[in-house]
Amino acid sequence: MTINETQDEIIEEFEGLTDWMDRYAYIIDLGNTLEPLPENEKTPENLIEGCQSRVWIDAKRGENHEITFDADSDALIVKGIVALLLRVLSGHTPDEILEADLYFIDKIGLKEHLSPTRSNGLVAMVKQIRNYARAFKMLDA
């Protein structure tokens, strides 16, 4: 599935949830689907700066240069938000990740329903994922 196909799928899922309490519950459920990040990957290098809660994102490159992300957070909603980001971006190449327009964030109303600190954390998570993509792309050059 392409990044945009996944984003469209997420938008469609959220359209069925008109109440924001239902949307938050769904986001929390998505976070619960993430495999816990092993303690040895909860390192300062994987910790996202700029998040109110603690968020770790780890990246690994596959045989076809696709990047697989693993993540964890100590906050339920944040863990769900990072699960959404991983659903969209994990398994794609550095170029696909760097060129992606993450329009689903605005389309589902996520940015406008987050506190300023959580919104900053979302920006920091996207930035870190793109930093991983840039670093892996440099390895391919």
Short mmCIF file of C-alpha atoms in Angstrom, two decimals:
data_model
loop_
_atom_site.label_atom_id
_atom_site.label_comp_id
_atom_site.label_asym_id
_atom_site.label_seq_id
_atom_site.Cartn_x
_atom_site.Cartn_y
_atom_site.Cartn_z
CA MET A 1 0.00 0.00 0.00
CA THR A 2 1.31 3.47 -0.80
CA ILE A 3 1.62 6.20 1.81
CA ASN A 4 -1.33 8.07 0.32
CA GLU A 5 -3.50 4.93 0.19
CA THR A 6 -2.82 4.35 3.87
CA GLN A 7 -3.59 7.99 4.69
CA ASP A 8 -6.87 7.77 2.75
CA GLU A 9 -7.75 4.59 4.67
CA ILE A 10 -7.12 6.35 7.99
CA ILE A 11 -9.21 9.36 6.92
CA GLU A 12 -12.06 7.02 6.02
CA GLU A 13 -11.83 5.27 9.41
CA PHE A 14 -11.99 8.60 11.23
CA GLU A 15 -14.95 9.82 9.16
CA GLY A 16 -17.00 7.13 10.84
CA LEU A 17 -16.14 8.61 14.24
CA THR A 18 -17.86 11.96 14.51
CA ASP A 19 -17.39 12.48 18.26
CA TRP A 20 -13.89 13.40 19.44
CA MET A 21 -14.18 11.20 22.51
CA ASP A 22 -14.67 8.25 20.13
CA ARG A 23 -11.70 9.42 18.07
CA TYR A 24 -9.49 9.65 21.16
CA ALA A 25 -10.61 6.16 22.21
CA TYR A 26 -9.74 4.86 18.75
CA ILE A 27 -6.32 6.55 18.85
CA ILE A 28 -5.67 4.93 22.25
CA ASP A 29 -6.74 1.55 20.83
CA LEU A 30 -4.27 2.02 17.96
CA GLY A 31 -1.52 2.71 20.47
CA ASN A 32 -2.34 -0.52 22.26
CA THR A 33 -1.62 -2.41 19.04
CA LEU A 34 2.04 -1.35 19.09
CA GLU A 35 4.47 -3.97 20.26
CA PRO A 36 6.31 -2.65 23.33
CA LEU A 37 9.73 -1.32 22.45
CA PRO A 38 12.42 -3.44 24.13
CA GLU A 39 14.05 -1.63 27.04
CA ASN A 40 17.46 -1.74 25.30
CA GLU A 41 15.96 0.40 22.48
CA LYS A 42 14.62 3.03 24.89
CA THR A 43 17.88 4.92 24.60
CA PRO A 44 18.57 8.66 24.70
CA GLU A 45 19.31 8.47 20.94
CA ASN A 46 15.79 7.14 20.27
CA LEU A 47 14.06 9.56 22.66
CA ILE A 48 12.21 12.32 20.83
CA GLU A 49 13.11 15.82 21.95
CA GLY A 50 10.22 18.27 22.15
CA CYS A 51 7.57 15.88 23.39
CA GLN A 52 5.82 16.48 26.70
CA SER A 53 5.67 12.73 27.32
CA ARG A 54 8.44 10.30 26.60
CA VAL A 55 8.45 8.87 23.07
CA TRP A 56 11.05 6.59 21.55
CA ILE A 57 11.32 5.82 17.85
CA ASP A 58 13.80 3.30 16.46
CA ALA A 59 14.46 2.68 12.78
CA LYS A 60 15.89 -0.24 10.87
CA ARG A 61 16.63 -0.55 7.17
CA GLY A 62 15.47 -3.60 5.26
CA GLU A 63 17.00 -5.41 2.29
CA ASN A 64 15.12 -3.25 -0.23
CA HIS A 65 16.11 -0.04 1.58
CA GLU A 66 12.67 0.31 3.17
CA ILE A 67 12.69 1.65 6.71
CA THR A 68 10.81 -0.10 9.48
CA PHE A 69 10.02 1.93 12.55
CA ASP A 70 9.29 0.74 16.08
CA ALA A 71 8.09 3.11 18.76
CA ASP A 72 6.74 3.39 22.25
CA SER A 73 5.47 6.10 24.59
CA ASP A 74 4.54 6.41 28.22
CA ALA A 75 1.34 8.32 27.30
CA LEU A 76 -1.67 6.52 25.81
CA ILE A 77 -2.77 9.16 23.31
CA VAL A 78 0.79 9.87 22.20
CA LYS A 79 1.38 6.14 21.70
CA GLY A 80 -1.71 6.11 19.45
CA ILE A 81 -0.48 9.12 17.49
CA VAL A 82 2.90 7.51 16.90
CA ALA A 83 1.09 4.30 15.89
CA LEU A 84 -0.72 6.32 13.19
CA LEU A 85 2.57 7.77 11.95
CA LEU A 86 4.19 4.34 11.81
CA ARG A 87 1.19 2.87 10.00
CA VAL A 88 1.61 5.52 7.30
CA LEU A 89 5.42 5.66 7.02
CA SER A 90 6.91 2.35 8.18
CA GLY A 91 7.91 -0.01 5.40
CA HIS A 92 8.66 2.72 2.86
CA THR A 93 11.89 3.94 1.30
CA PRO A 94 13.69 7.08 2.45
CA ASP A 95 12.58 8.96 -0.69
CA GLU A 96 8.93 7.99 -0.18
CA ILE A 97 9.08 9.14 3.45
CA LEU A 98 10.85 12.41 2.65
CA GLU A 99 8.46 13.24 -0.20
CA ALA A 100 5.29 12.34 1.72
CA ASP A 101 2.72 15.03 2.35
CA LEU A 102 1.16 13.90 5.63
CA TYR A 103 -2.25 15.35 4.86
CA PHE A 104 -4.14 12.86 7.03
CA ILE A 105 -3.10 14.80 10.17
CA ASP A 106 -5.16 17.84 9.09
CA LYS A 107 -7.93 15.83 7.39
CA ILE A 108 -8.81 13.91 10.55
CA GLY A 109 -8.59 17.11 12.63
CA LEU A 110 -5.80 15.78 14.79
CA LYS A 111 -3.67 18.91 14.93
CA GLU A 112 -6.55 21.16 15.98
CA HIS A 113 -7.63 18.77 18.76
CA LEU A 114 -4.21 18.39 20.39
CA SER A 115 -2.85 20.57 23.13
CA PRO A 116 0.00 22.86 22.01
CA THR A 117 2.57 20.63 23.71
CA ARG A 118 1.18 17.46 22.08
CA SER A 119 1.07 19.26 18.74
CA ASN A 120 4.75 20.18 19.17
CA GLY A 121 5.44 16.55 20.02
CA LEU A 122 3.73 15.42 16.82
CA VAL A 123 5.93 17.78 14.80
CA ALA A 124 9.00 16.45 16.64
CA MET A 125 8.01 12.83 15.87
CA VAL A 126 7.58 13.57 12.16
CA LYS A 127 10.89 15.44 12.15
CA GLN A 128 12.71 12.50 13.74
CA ILE A 129 11.19 9.99 11.30
CA ARG A 130 12.33 12.19 8.42
CA ASN A 131 15.78 12.53 10.01
CA TYR A 132 16.07 8.74 10.04
CA ALA A 133 15.01 8.69 6.37
CA ARG A 134 17.67 11.29 5.49
CA ALA A 135 20.36 9.34 7.33
CA PHE A 136 19.47 6.08 5.56
CA LYS A 137 19.30 7.88 2.23
CA MET A 138 22.85 9.14 2.75
CA LEU A 139 23.97 5.54 3.28
CA ASP A 140 22.53 4.70 -0.15
CA ALA A 141 24.28 7.58 -1.91
#
